[in-house]
PDB file of C-alpha atoms in Angstrom:
ATOM      1  CA  UNK P 267      18.865 -32.318  28.539  1.00 39.00           C
ATOM      2  CA  UNK P 268      16.551 -30.147  26.495  1.00 40.00           C
ATOM      3  CA  UNK P 269      14.946 -33.246  24.968  1.00 43.00           C
ATOM      4  CA  UNK P 270      14.399 -34.718  28.459  1.00 45.00           C
ATOM      5  CA  UNK P 271      12.824 -31.483  29.696  1.00 43.00           C
ATOM      6  CA  UNK P 272      10.549 -31.348  26.656  1.00 42.00           C
ATOM      7  CA  UNK P 273       9.426 -34.943  27.170  1.00 46.00           C
ATOM      8  CA  UNK P 274       8.770 -34.253  30.853  1.00 45.00           C
ATOM      9  CA  UNK P 275       6.734 -31.199  29.978  1.00 44.00           C
ATOM     10  CA  UNK P 276       4.712 -33.099  27.402  1.00 42.00           C
ATOM     11  CA  UNK P 277       4.074 -35.901  29.868  1.00 44.00           C
ATOM     12  CA  UNK P 278       2.773 -33.426  32.406  1.00 42.00           C
ATOM     13  CA  UNK P 279       0.602 -31.788  29.753  1.00 40.00           C
ATOM     14  CA  UNK P 280      -0.700 -35.196  28.669  1.00 40.00           C
ATOM     15  CA  UNK P 281      -1.862 -36.092  32.201  1.00 41.00           C
ATOM     16  CA  UNK P 282      -3.928 -32.902  32.297  1.00 44.00           C
ATOM     17  CA  UNK P 283      -6.019 -34.363  29.452  1.00 47.00           C
ATOM     18  CA  UNK P 284      -6.307 -38.026  30.478  1.00 61.00           C
ATOM     19  CA  UNK P 285      -8.211 -40.508  28.332  1.00 75.00           C
ATOM     20  CA  UNK P 286      -9.317 -44.061  28.945  1.00 81.00           C
ATOM     21  CA  UNK P 287      -6.366 -46.428  28.883  1.00 85.00           C
ATOM     22  CA  UNK P 288      -8.002 -48.630  26.261  1.00 88.00           C
ATOM     23  CA  UNK P 289      -8.218 -45.565  24.018  1.00 89.00           C
ATOM     24  CA  UNK P 290      -4.502 -44.971  24.536  1.00 89.00           C
ATOM     25  CA  UNK P 291      -3.712 -48.579  23.650  1.00 92.00           C
ATOM     26  CA  UNK P 292      -5.852 -48.248  20.505  1.00 91.00           C
ATOM     27  CA  UNK P 293      -3.840 -45.150  19.602  1.00 90.00           C
ATOM     28  CA  UNK P 294      -0.586 -47.003  20.299  1.00 92.00           C
ATOM     29  CA  UNK P 295      -1.698 -49.793  17.943  1.00 92.00           C
ATOM     30  CA  UNK P 296      -2.922 -47.221  15.367  1.00 91.00           C
ATOM     31  CA  UNK P 297      -6.254 -49.024  15.073  1.00 90.00           C
ATOM     32  CA  UNK P 298      -7.768 -45.959  13.433  1.00 88.00           C
ATOM     33  CA  UNK P 299      -5.423 -46.509  10.479  1.00 88.00           C
ATOM     34  CA  UNK P 300      -7.267 -49.540   9.123  1.00 92.00           C
ATOM     35  CA  UNK P 301      -5.867 -49.198   5.613  1.00 93.00           C
ATOM     36  CA  UNK P 302      -3.350 -52.009   6.067  1.00 93.00           C
ATOM     37  CA  UNK P 303      -6.199 -54.404   6.775  1.00 96.00           C
ATOM     38  CA  UNK P 304      -8.043 -53.696   3.525  1.00 97.00           C
ATOM     39  CA  UNK P 305      -5.752 -56.222   1.858  1.00 97.00           C
ATOM     40  CA  UNK P 306      -8.131 -58.953   2.984  1.00 96.00           C
ATOM     41  CA  UNK P 307     -10.856 -57.467   0.749  1.00 96.00           C
ATOM     42  CA  UNK P 308      -8.565 -57.702  -2.272  1.00 96.00           C
ATOM     43  CA  UNK P 309      -7.785 -61.335  -1.447  1.00 96.00           C
ATOM     44  CA  UNK P 310     -11.417 -62.193  -0.722  1.00 93.00           C
ATOM     45  CA  UNK P 311     -12.495 -60.879  -4.127  1.00 93.00           C
ATOM     46  CA  UNK P 312      -9.679 -62.825  -5.806  1.00 93.00           C
ATOM     47  CA  UNK P 313     -10.593 -66.145  -4.155  1.00 91.00           C
ATOM     48  CA  UNK P 314     -14.356 -65.825  -4.510  1.00 81.00           C
ATOM     49  CA  UNK P 315     -14.683 -68.959  -6.632  1.00 70.00           C
ATOM     50  CA  UNK P 316     -12.241 -71.088  -4.553  1.00 60.00           C
ATOM     51  CA  UNK P 317     -14.067 -69.848  -1.438  1.00 61.00           C
ATOM     52  CA  UNK P 318     -17.332 -71.157  -2.849  1.00 57.00           C
ATOM     53  CA  UNK P 319     -15.723 -74.559  -3.428  1.00 62.00           C
ATOM     54  CA  UNK P 320     -13.684 -74.954  -0.226  1.00 61.00           C
ATOM     55  CA  UNK P 321     -16.115 -73.144   2.046  1.00 73.00           C
ATOM     56  CA  UNK P 322     -15.298 -73.028   5.780  1.00 85.00           C
ATOM     57  CA  UNK P 323     -11.576 -73.859   5.497  1.00 87.00           C
ATOM     58  CA  UNK P 324     -10.766 -70.868   3.310  1.00 90.00           C
ATOM     59  CA  UNK P 325     -13.079 -68.547   5.241  1.00 90.00           C
ATOM     60  CA  UNK P 326     -11.517 -69.579   8.559  1.00 94.00           C
ATOM     61  CA  UNK P 327      -8.005 -69.152   7.195  1.00 96.00           C
ATOM     62  CA  UNK P 328      -8.777 -65.649   5.914  1.00 95.00           C
ATOM     63  CA  UNK P 329     -10.298 -64.639   9.257  1.00 96.00           C
ATOM     64  CA  UNK P 330      -7.319 -65.955  11.244  1.00 98.00           C
ATOM     65  CA  UNK P 331      -4.866 -64.335   8.831  1.00 98.00           C
ATOM     66  CA  UNK P 332      -6.649 -60.983   9.151  1.00 98.00           C
ATOM     67  CA  UNK P 333      -6.709 -61.132  12.971  1.00 98.00           C
ATOM     68  CA  UNK P 334      -3.032 -62.107  13.006  1.00 98.00           C
ATOM     69  CA  UNK P 335      -2.257 -59.282  10.621  1.00 97.00           C
ATOM     70  CA  UNK P 336      -3.947 -56.784  12.941  1.00 97.00           C
ATOM     71  CA  UNK P 337      -1.946 -58.034  15.916  1.00 98.00           C
ATOM     72  CA  UNK P 338       1.417 -58.084  14.111  1.00 97.00           C
ATOM     73  CA  UNK P 339       0.960 -54.565  12.753  1.00 96.00           C
ATOM     74  CA  UNK P 340      -0.112 -53.292  16.175  1.00 97.00           C
ATOM     75  CA  UNK P 341       3.066 -54.762  17.645  1.00 97.00           C
ATOM     76  CA  UNK P 342       5.158 -53.214  14.860  1.00 95.00           C
ATOM     77  CA  UNK P 343       3.779 -49.689  15.261  1.00 93.00           C
ATOM     78  CA  UNK P 344       3.936 -49.895  19.064  1.00 94.00           C
ATOM     79  CA  UNK P 345       7.636 -50.781  18.893  1.00 94.00           C
ATOM     80  CA  UNK P 346       8.105 -47.943  16.409  1.00 90.00           C
ATOM     81  CA  UNK P 347       6.608 -45.570  18.982  1.00 90.00           C
ATOM     82  CA  UNK P 348       8.907 -46.901  21.706  1.00 92.00           C
ATOM     83  CA  UNK P 349      11.978 -46.286  19.553  1.00 88.00           C
ATOM     84  CA  UNK P 350      10.732 -42.874  18.435  1.00 84.00           C
ATOM     85  CA  UNK P 351      10.155 -41.898  22.060  1.00 86.00           C
ATOM     86  CA  UNK P 352      13.559 -43.155  23.191  1.00 86.00           C
ATOM     87  CA  UNK P 353      15.528 -41.336  20.502  1.00 79.00           C
ATOM     88  CA  UNK P 354      13.463 -38.135  20.754  1.00 77.00           C
ATOM     89  CA  UNK P 355      12.238 -38.067  17.150  1.00 72.00           C
ATOM     90  CA  UNK P 356       8.569 -38.425  18.125  1.00 73.00           C
ATOM     91  CA  UNK P 357       9.005 -35.742  20.757  1.00 73.00           C
ATOM     92  CA  UNK P 358      10.372 -33.405  18.106  1.00 70.00           C
ATOM     93  CA  UNK P 359       7.775 -34.307  15.481  1.00 68.00           C
ATOM     94  CA  UNK P 360       4.776 -34.169  17.831  1.00 72.00           C
ATOM     95  CA  UNK P 361       5.995 -31.458  20.187  1.00 60.00           C
ATOM     96  CA  UNK P 362       4.634 -27.940  20.698  1.00 56.00           C
ATOM     97  CA  UNK P 363       6.621 -26.619  17.729  1.00 51.00           C
ATOM     98  CA  UNK P 364       4.469 -28.720  15.397  1.00 52.00           C
ATOM     99  CA  UNK P 365       0.841 -27.752  16.101  1.00 51.00           C
ATOM    100  CA  UNK P 366      -0.443 -29.679  13.068  1.00 46.00           C
ATOM    101  CA  UNK P 367       0.340 -33.023  14.725  1.00 54.00           C
ATOM    102  CA  UNK P 368      -2.003 -34.440  17.362  1.00 64.00           C
ATOM    103  CA  UNK P 369       0.172 -35.297  20.344  1.00 74.00           C
ATOM    104  CA  UNK P 370      -2.348 -37.808  21.713  1.00 76.00           C
ATOM    105  CA  UNK P 371      -1.650 -40.008  18.685  1.00 80.00           C
ATOM    106  CA  UNK P 372       1.674 -40.748  20.390  1.00 85.00           C
ATOM    107  CA  UNK P 373       0.695 -42.007  23.874  1.00 89.00           C
ATOM    108  CA  UNK P 374       4.302 -42.110  25.095  1.00 87.00           C
ATOM    109  CA  UNK P 375       4.872 -38.489  24.108  1.00 86.00           C
ATOM    110  CA  UNK P 376       1.506 -37.457  25.552  1.00 83.00           C
ATOM    111  CA  UNK P 377       2.218 -39.342  28.773  1.00 85.00           C
ATOM    112  CA  UNK P 378      -0.964 -41.443  28.615  1.00 88.00           C
ATOM    113  CA  UNK P 379       1.057 -44.677  28.555  1.00 89.00           C
ATOM    114  CA  UNK P 380       4.463 -45.589  29.955  1.00 91.00           C
ATOM    115  CA  UNK P 381       7.278 -47.197  28.004  1.00 93.00           C
ATOM    116  CA  UNK P 382       6.833 -50.395  30.044  1.00 94.00           C
ATOM    117  CA  UNK P 383       3.141 -50.540  29.128  1.00 94.00           C
ATOM    118  CA  UNK P 384       3.932 -50.005  25.453  1.00 93.00           C
ATOM    119  CA  UNK P 385       6.532 -52.797  25.408  1.00 95.00           C
ATOM    120  CA  UNK P 386       4.184 -55.185  27.199  1.00 96.00           C
ATOM    121  CA  UNK P 387       1.458 -54.365  24.660  1.00 96.00           C
ATOM    122  CA  UNK P 388       3.875 -55.026  21.795  1.00 96.00           C
ATOM    123  CA  UNK P 389       4.969 -58.377  23.246  1.00 96.00           C
ATOM    124  CA  UNK P 390       1.425 -59.660  23.773  1.00 97.00           C
ATOM    125  CA  UNK P 391       0.161 -58.521  20.377  1.00 97.00           C
ATOM    126  CA  UNK P 392       3.212 -60.052  18.679  1.00 97.00           C
ATOM    127  CA  UNK P 393       2.568 -63.352  20.467  1.00 98.00           C
ATOM    128  CA  UNK P 394      -1.106 -63.246  19.499  1.00 98.00           C
ATOM    129  CA  UNK P 395      -0.145 -62.507  15.896  1.00 98.00           C
ATOM    130  CA  UNK P 396       2.214 -65.482  15.795  1.00 98.00           C
ATOM    131  CA  UNK P 397      -0.446 -67.823  17.180  1.00 98.00           C
ATOM    132  CA  UNK P 398      -3.127 -66.550  14.815  1.00 98.00           C
ATOM    133  CA  UNK P 399      -0.905 -66.808  11.732  1.00 98.00           C
ATOM    134  CA  UNK P 400       0.169 -70.296  12.750  1.00 98.00           C
ATOM    135  CA  UNK P 401      -3.510 -71.166  13.069  1.00 98.00           C
ATOM    136  CA  UNK P 402      -4.205 -69.718   9.639  1.00 98.00           C
ATOM    137  CA  UNK P 403      -1.497 -71.915   8.102  1.00 97.00           C
ATOM    138  CA  UNK P 404      -2.775 -74.962   9.989  1.00 97.00           C
ATOM    139  CA  UNK P 405      -6.354 -74.674   8.687  1.00 96.00           C
ATOM    140  CA  UNK P 406      -5.453 -73.403   5.191  1.00 95.00           C
ATOM    141  CA  UNK P 407      -6.643 -75.548   2.255  1.00 92.00           C
ATOM    142  CA  UNK P 408      -3.122 -75.218   0.787  1.00 94.00           C
ATOM    143  CA  UNK P 409       0.316 -74.561   2.291  1.00 96.00           C
ATOM    144  CA  UNK P 410       2.726 -73.586  -0.510  1.00 97.00           C
ATOM    145  CA  UNK P 411       6.212 -73.184   0.912  1.00 97.00           C
ATOM    146  CA  UNK P 412       6.674 -69.711  -0.575  1.00 97.00           C
ATOM    147  CA  UNK P 413       3.559 -68.417   1.221  1.00 98.00           C
ATOM    148  CA  UNK P 414       4.683 -69.917   4.537  1.00 98.00           C
ATOM    149  CA  UNK P 415       8.168 -68.420   4.166  1.00 98.00           C
ATOM    150  CA  UNK P 416       6.787 -64.982   3.229  1.00 98.00           C
ATOM    151  CA  UNK P 417       4.452 -64.963   6.226  1.00 98.00           C
ATOM    152  CA  UNK P 418       7.160 -66.049   8.665  1.00 97.00           C
ATOM    153  CA  UNK P 419       9.605 -63.516   7.220  1.00 97.00           C
ATOM    154  CA  UNK P 420       7.045 -60.714   7.474  1.00 96.00           C
ATOM    155  CA  UNK P 421       6.445 -61.556  11.130  1.00 97.00           C
ATOM    156  CA  UNK P 422      10.159 -61.456  11.970  1.00 96.00           C
ATOM    157  CA  UNK P 423      10.999 -58.378   9.898  1.00 95.00           C
ATOM    158  CA  UNK P 424       7.990 -56.403  11.166  1.00 94.00           C
ATOM    159  CA  UNK P 425       9.231 -56.695  14.744  1.00 94.00           C
ATOM    160  CA  UNK P 426      12.702 -55.578  13.635  1.00 92.00           C
ATOM    161  CA  UNK P 427      11.422 -52.636  11.573  1.00 89.00           C
ATOM    162  CA  UNK P 428      12.108 -49.968  14.189  1.00 86.00           C
ATOM    163  CA  UNK P 429      13.151 -52.092  17.161  1.00 88.00           C
ATOM    164  CA  UNK P 430      15.907 -54.642  17.670  1.00 85.00           C
ATOM    165  CA  UNK P 431      17.806 -54.500  14.372  1.00 85.00           C
ATOM    166  CA  UNK P 432      16.008 -51.201  13.548  1.00 86.00           C
ATOM    167  CA  UNK P 433      15.876 -51.890   9.826  1.00 84.00           C
ATOM    168  CA  UNK P 434      14.138 -48.581   9.139  1.00 79.00           C
ATOM    169  CA  UNK P 435      17.209 -46.844  10.602  1.00 80.00           C
ATOM    170  CA  UNK P 436      19.422 -48.470   7.963  1.00 81.00           C
ATOM    171  CA  UNK P 437      17.681 -47.299   4.811  1.00 75.00           C
ATOM    172  CA  UNK P 438      15.099 -50.051   4.281  1.00 77.00           C
ATOM    173  CA  UNK P 439      11.974 -48.125   5.257  1.00 81.00           C
ATOM    174  CA  UNK P 440      10.488 -47.407   1.840  1.00 84.00           C
ATOM    175  CA  UNK P 441      11.194 -50.884   0.438  1.00 88.00           C
ATOM    176  CA  UNK P 442       9.729 -52.554   3.523  1.00 91.00           C
ATOM    177  CA  UNK P 443       6.423 -50.686   3.242  1.00 91.00           C
ATOM    178  CA  UNK P 444       5.863 -51.960  -0.305  1.00 94.00           C
ATOM    179  CA  UNK P 445       6.915 -55.487   0.680  1.00 94.00           C
ATOM    180  CA  UNK P 446       4.521 -55.387   3.643  1.00 94.00           C
ATOM    181  CA  UNK P 447       1.560 -54.656   1.385  1.00 94.00           C
ATOM    182  CA  UNK P 448       2.700 -57.241  -1.151  1.00 96.00           C
ATOM    183  CA  UNK P 449       2.891 -60.083   1.377  1.00 97.00           C
ATOM    184  CA  UNK P 450      -0.479 -59.207   2.912  1.00 97.00           C
ATOM    185  CA  UNK P 451      -2.039 -59.868  -0.491  1.00 97.00           C
ATOM    186  CA  UNK P 452      -0.084 -62.729  -2.035  1.00 97.00           C
ATOM    187  CA  UNK P 453       0.430 -64.905   1.077  1.00 98.00           C
ATOM    188  CA  UNK P 454      -3.233 -65.431   2.023  1.00 97.00           C
ATOM    189  CA  UNK P 455      -4.045 -65.868  -1.680  1.00 96.00           C
ATOM    190  CA  UNK P 456      -1.476 -68.666  -1.815  1.00 96.00           C
ATOM    191  CA  UNK P 457      -2.978 -70.338   1.252  1.00 96.00           C
ATOM    192  CA  UNK P 458      -6.429 -70.155  -0.349  1.00 93.00           C
ATOM    193  CA  UNK P 459      -5.670 -71.419  -3.857  1.00 92.00           C
ATOM    194  CA  UNK P 460      -2.247 -73.064  -3.573  1.00 93.00           C
ATOM    195  CA  UNK P 461      -0.646 -71.302  -6.514  1.00 93.00           C
ATOM    196  CA  UNK P 462       1.180 -68.116  -7.453  1.00 94.00           C
ATOM    197  CA  UNK P 463      -0.504 -65.433  -9.585  1.00 94.00           C
ATOM    198  CA  UNK P 464       1.300 -62.685 -11.481  1.00 96.00           C
ATOM    199  CA  UNK P 465      -1.877 -60.609 -11.461  1.00 97.00           C
ATOM    200  CA  UNK P 466      -2.049 -60.853  -7.656  1.00 97.00           C
ATOM    201  CA  UNK P 467       1.641 -59.943  -7.497  1.00 97.00           C
ATOM    202  CA  UNK P 468       0.834 -56.745  -9.417  1.00 97.00           C
ATOM    203  CA  UNK P 469      -2.094 -56.089  -7.096  1.00 98.00           C
ATOM    204  CA  UNK P 470       0.064 -56.701  -4.041  1.00 97.00           C
ATOM    205  CA  UNK P 471       2.644 -54.197  -5.254  1.00 97.00           C
ATOM    206  CA  UNK P 472      -0.068 -51.623  -5.945  1.00 97.00           C
ATOM    207  CA  UNK P 473      -1.545 -52.261  -2.508  1.00 97.00           C
ATOM    208  CA  UNK P 474       1.931 -51.767  -1.022  1.00 96.00           C
ATOM    209  CA  UNK P 475       2.150 -48.364  -2.662  1.00 95.00           C
ATOM    210  CA  UNK P 476      -0.564 -47.204  -0.235  1.00 93.00           C
ATOM    211  CA  UNK P 477       1.565 -47.584   2.930  1.00 91.00           C
ATOM    212  CA  UNK P 478       4.605 -46.396   0.970  1.00 93.00           C
ATOM    213  CA  UNK P 479       2.944 -43.134  -0.031  1.00 93.00           C
ATOM    214  CA  UNK P 480       1.619 -42.527   3.508  1.00 88.00           C
ATOM    215  CA  UNK P 481       5.184 -43.016   4.637  1.00 88.00           C
ATOM    216  CA  UNK P 482       7.045 -40.778   2.209  1.00 92.00           C
ATOM    217  CA  UNK P 483       4.732 -37.823   2.811  1.00 93.00           C
ATOM    218  CA  UNK P 484       5.006 -38.335   6.581  1.00 89.00           C
ATOM    219  CA  UNK P 485       8.780 -38.498   6.233  1.00 89.00           C
ATOM    220  CA  UNK P 486       8.723 -35.239   4.295  1.00 91.00           C
ATOM    221  CA  UNK P 487       6.972 -33.577   7.218  1.00 87.00           C
ATOM    222  CA  UNK P 488       9.237 -35.267   9.801  1.00 83.00           C
ATOM    223  CA  UNK P 489      12.520 -34.620   8.028  1.00 85.00           C
ATOM    224  CA  UNK P 490      14.143 -32.516  10.757  1.00 81.00           C
ATOM    225  CA  UNK P 491      13.362 -35.001  13.521  1.00 77.00           C
ATOM    226  CA  UNK P 492      14.565 -37.939  11.408  1.00 78.00           C
ATOM    227  CA  UNK P 493      17.811 -36.159  10.523  1.00 82.00           C
ATOM    228  CA  UNK P 494      18.420 -35.350  14.178  1.00 77.00           C
ATOM    229  CA  UNK P 495      18.353 -39.042  15.166  1.00 75.00           C
ATOM    230  CA  UNK P 496      20.047 -40.370  12.008  1.00 77.00           C
ATOM    231  CA  UNK P 497      17.032 -42.146  10.542  1.00 78.00           C
ATOM    232  CA  UNK P 498      17.950 -42.334   6.846  1.00 83.00           C
ATOM    233  CA  UNK P 499      14.664 -41.814   5.054  1.00 86.00           C
ATOM    234  CA  UNK P 500      14.976 -40.507   1.510  1.00 89.00           C
ATOM    235  CA  UNK P 501      13.541 -37.167   2.668  1.00 88.00           C
ATOM    236  CA  UNK P 502      16.281 -36.910   5.298  1.00 87.00           C
ATOM    237  CA  UNK P 503      19.093 -37.869   2.921  1.00 88.00           C
ATOM    238  CA  UNK P 504      18.362 -35.673  -0.088  1.00 90.00           C
ATOM    239  CA  UNK P 505      17.446 -32.069  -0.760  1.00 91.00           C
ATOM    240  CA  UNK P 506      13.873 -30.817  -0.731  1.00 92.00           C
ATOM    241  CA  UNK P 507      13.865 -30.822  -4.527  1.00 94.00           C
ATOM    242  CA  UNK P 508      15.415 -34.273  -4.633  1.00 94.00           C
ATOM    243  CA  UNK P 509      12.698 -35.591  -2.338  1.00 94.00           C
ATOM    244  CA  UNK P 510       9.995 -34.064  -4.562  1.00 95.00           C
ATOM    245  CA  UNK P 511      11.547 -35.760  -7.600  1.00 96.00           C
ATOM    246  CA  UNK P 512      11.706 -39.072  -5.723  1.00 95.00           C
ATOM    247  CA  UNK P 513       8.037 -38.937  -4.736  1.00 96.00           C
ATOM    248  CA  UNK P 514       7.086 -37.837  -8.243  1.00 96.00           C
ATOM    249  CA  UNK P 515       8.911 -40.873  -9.640  1.00 96.00           C
ATOM    250  CA  UNK P 516       7.111 -43.157  -7.181  1.00 96.00           C
ATOM    251  CA  UNK P 517       3.772 -41.701  -8.264  1.00 96.00           C
ATOM    252  CA  UNK P 518       4.643 -42.317 -11.924  1.00 96.00           C
ATOM    253  CA  UNK P 519       5.927 -45.826 -11.151  1.00 96.00           C
ATOM    254  CA  UNK P 520       2.610 -46.744  -9.577  1.00 96.00           C
ATOM    255  CA  UNK P 521       0.788 -45.884 -12.817  1.00 97.00           C
ATOM    256  CA  UNK P 522       3.430 -47.575 -14.978  1.00 97.00           C
ATOM    257  CA  UNK P 523       3.157 -50.785 -12.973  1.00 97.00           C
ATOM    258  CA  UNK P 524      -0.488 -51.155 -13.946  1.00 96.00           C
ATOM    259  CA  UNK P 525       0.148 -49.976 -17.494  1.00 97.00           C
ATOM    260  CA  UNK P 526       2.972 -52.438 -18.118  1.00 98.00           C
ATOM    261  CA  UNK P 527       1.012 -55.274 -16.506  1.00 98.00           C
ATOM    262  CA  UNK P 528      -1.872 -54.616 -18.901  1.00 97.00           C
ATOM    263  CA  UNK P 529       0.457 -54.272 -21.887  1.00 97.00           C
ATOM    264  CA  UNK P 530       2.338 -57.563 -21.347  1.00 97.00           C
ATOM    265  CA  UNK P 531      -0.651 -59.639 -20.270  1.00 96.00           C
ATOM    266  CA  UNK P 532       0.022 -59.961 -16.535  1.00 96.00           C
ATOM    267  CA  UNK P 533      -3.274 -58.137 -16.025  1.00 97.00           C
ATOM    268  CA  UNK P 534      -6.359 -57.752 -18.247  1.00 96.00           C
ATOM    269  CA  UNK P 535      -6.016 -55.104 -20.958  1.00 96.00           C
ATOM    270  CA  UNK P 536      -8.606 -52.922 -19.229  1.00 97.00           C
ATOM    271  CA  UNK P 537      -6.836 -52.955 -15.844  1.00 98.00           C
ATOM    272  CA  UNK P 538      -4.819 -49.767 -16.432  1.00 97.00           C
ATOM    273  CA  UNK P 539      -8.000 -47.952 -17.473  1.00 97.00           C
ATOM    274  CA  UNK P 540      -9.853 -49.169 -14.397  1.00 98.00           C
ATOM    275  CA  UNK P 541      -7.100 -47.793 -12.141  1.00 97.00           C
ATOM    276  CA  UNK P 542      -7.159 -44.284 -13.664  1.00 97.00           C
ATOM    277  CA  UNK P 543      -9.259 -42.750 -10.825  1.00 97.00           C
ATOM    278  CA  UNK P 544      -6.515 -43.722  -8.362  1.00 97.00           C
ATOM    279  CA  UNK P 545      -3.894 -42.293 -10.723  1.00 97.00           C
ATOM    280  CA  UNK P 546      -5.788 -38.982 -10.880  1.00 97.00           C
ATOM    281  CA  UNK P 547      -5.996 -38.791  -7.080  1.00 97.00           C
ATOM    282  CA  UNK P 548      -2.289 -39.610  -6.783  1.00 97.00           C
ATOM    283  CA  UNK P 549      -1.533 -36.722  -9.130  1.00 97.00           C
ATOM    284  CA  UNK P 550      -3.696 -34.453  -6.980  1.00 96.00           C
ATOM    285  CA  UNK P 551      -1.753 -35.606  -3.915  1.00 96.00           C
ATOM    286  CA  UNK P 552       1.565 -34.643  -5.485  1.00 96.00           C
ATOM    287  CA  UNK P 553       0.271 -31.235  -6.573  1.00 96.00           C
ATOM    288  CA  UNK P 554      -1.105 -30.577  -3.091  1.00 96.00           C
ATOM    289  CA  UNK P 555       2.155 -31.516  -1.421  1.00 94.00           C
ATOM    290  CA  UNK P 556       4.827 -30.127  -3.712  1.00 95.00           C
ATOM    291  CA  UNK P 557       3.126 -27.451  -5.794  1.00 94.00           C
ATOM    292  CA  UNK P 558       0.782 -26.005  -3.178  1.00 94.00           C
ATOM    293  CA  UNK P 559       3.193 -26.876  -0.349  1.00 92.00           C
ATOM    294  CA  UNK P 560       0.636 -28.539   1.964  1.00 94.00           C
ATOM    295  CA  UNK P 561       2.375 -31.790   2.902  1.00 93.00           C
ATOM    296  CA  UNK P 562       0.001 -32.809   5.687  1.00 91.00           C
ATOM    297  CA  UNK P 563      -3.080 -32.365   3.516  1.00 94.00           C
ATOM    298  CA  UNK P 564      -1.306 -34.334   0.795  1.00 94.00           C
ATOM    299  CA  UNK P 565      -0.631 -37.111   3.300  1.00 92.00           C
ATOM    300  CA  UNK P 566      -4.324 -37.177   4.157  1.00 92.00           C
ATOM    301  CA  UNK P 567      -5.158 -37.406   0.454  1.00 94.00           C
ATOM    302  CA  UNK P 568      -2.964 -40.500   0.345  1.00 94.00           C
ATOM    303  CA  UNK P 569      -5.488 -42.400   2.454  1.00 94.00           C
ATOM    304  CA  UNK P 570      -8.228 -41.564  -0.063  1.00 95.00           C
ATOM    305  CA  UNK P 571      -5.977 -42.737  -2.920  1.00 96.00           C
ATOM    306  CA  UNK P 572      -5.338 -46.037  -1.165  1.00 97.00           C
ATOM    307  CA  UNK P 573      -8.993 -46.679  -0.362  1.00 97.00           C
ATOM    308  CA  UNK P 574     -10.106 -45.884  -3.903  1.00 97.00           C
ATOM    309  CA  UNK P 575      -7.303 -48.103  -5.202  1.00 97.00           C
ATOM    310  CA  UNK P 576      -8.453 -50.993  -3.008  1.00 98.00           C
ATOM    311  CA  UNK P 577     -12.030 -50.578  -4.265  1.00 98.00           C
ATOM    312  CA  UNK P 578     -10.738 -50.707  -7.846  1.00 98.00           C
ATOM    313  CA  UNK P 579      -8.614 -53.816  -7.162  1.00 98.00           C
ATOM    314  CA  UNK P 580     -11.651 -55.522  -5.646  1.00 97.00           C
ATOM    315  CA  UNK P 581     -13.666 -54.535  -8.712  1.00 97.00           C
ATOM    316  CA  UNK P 582     -10.988 -55.953 -11.007  1.00 97.00           C
ATOM    317  CA  UNK P 583     -11.026 -59.287  -9.198  1.00 95.00           C
ATOM    318  CA  UNK P 584     -14.808 -59.471  -9.275  1.00 93.00           C
ATOM    319  CA  UNK P 585     -14.801 -58.779 -13.011  1.00 94.00           C
ATOM    320  CA  UNK P 586     -12.216 -61.523 -13.573  1.00 92.00           C
ATOM    321  CA  UNK P 587     -14.266 -63.927 -11.418  1.00 87.00           C
ATOM    322  CA  UNK P 588     -17.437 -63.055 -13.317  1.00 84.00           C
ATOM    323  CA  UNK P 589     -15.645 -63.666 -16.614  1.00 81.00           C
ATOM    324  CA  UNK P 590     -14.357 -67.028 -15.404  1.00 75.00           C
ATOM    325  CA  UNK P 591     -17.808 -68.076 -14.263  1.00 68.00           C
ATOM    326  CA  UNK P 592     -19.508 -67.033 -17.495  1.00 65.00           C
TER     327      UNK P 592
END
């Protein structure tokens, strides 16, 4: 009853500050969080030489894959908002007791969109994503089975992340976020060049750490709401200290991934050195969140880490391409 009253109050408050409906739909699809879509820059840098040879086919495939990716992720986050609104976790996390969170970022909580509108948006964007990804496969210069299977699986699992099977409510949230980033790098690369690359696998995993680290810091802030609805994030399952240790281990694992890849030859020897600026920022993020105790500022730092990391991955691919062309 209290949750219903709070949602009603927030809806009333939201209508006192109306915004254009298109703006609300953009918020529902989290279009301001463009970091997921930077994967296409990593792939583009990696396929620079094949792109020069295959020309329009590869370029068209990459464009269709990117547009499909935008639509699928918009559908995924919209369904996540619907579930969060239904179970009350978004109301708790974005309610008046949490002034650091912008309520308008959750249109259902703010009352700027209805649940029916959100579900319709999710259905249409999911359909558009399916069509665009099918088009990308159709025009791709290569169609390795593993890339097709990964793309199809990502489409299905994304729509079940917080809706339907609600995979994120069964302990798969952190693993999914890394896998999401991985597929967004290796699948379009496979369609472009027709082969698997261990170096791109490493890059995909590092790219996936971006969404993962947004997620674990957000979960740290949202721990009470997630516990209340039984969403088993690591932050909700362990103690505050245990969560800090977990995130510290993830931060170290990100560095070790690049270091081991350089050491065993999966990446150039200089790759770990190139990635050191991202490692330094990741360390700053941890200190901000768990030493200084400012989790939301640490979460914001995570976006800077990811964007710097993407720039460094692009640089690495350009250096490899330049070496191959020399």
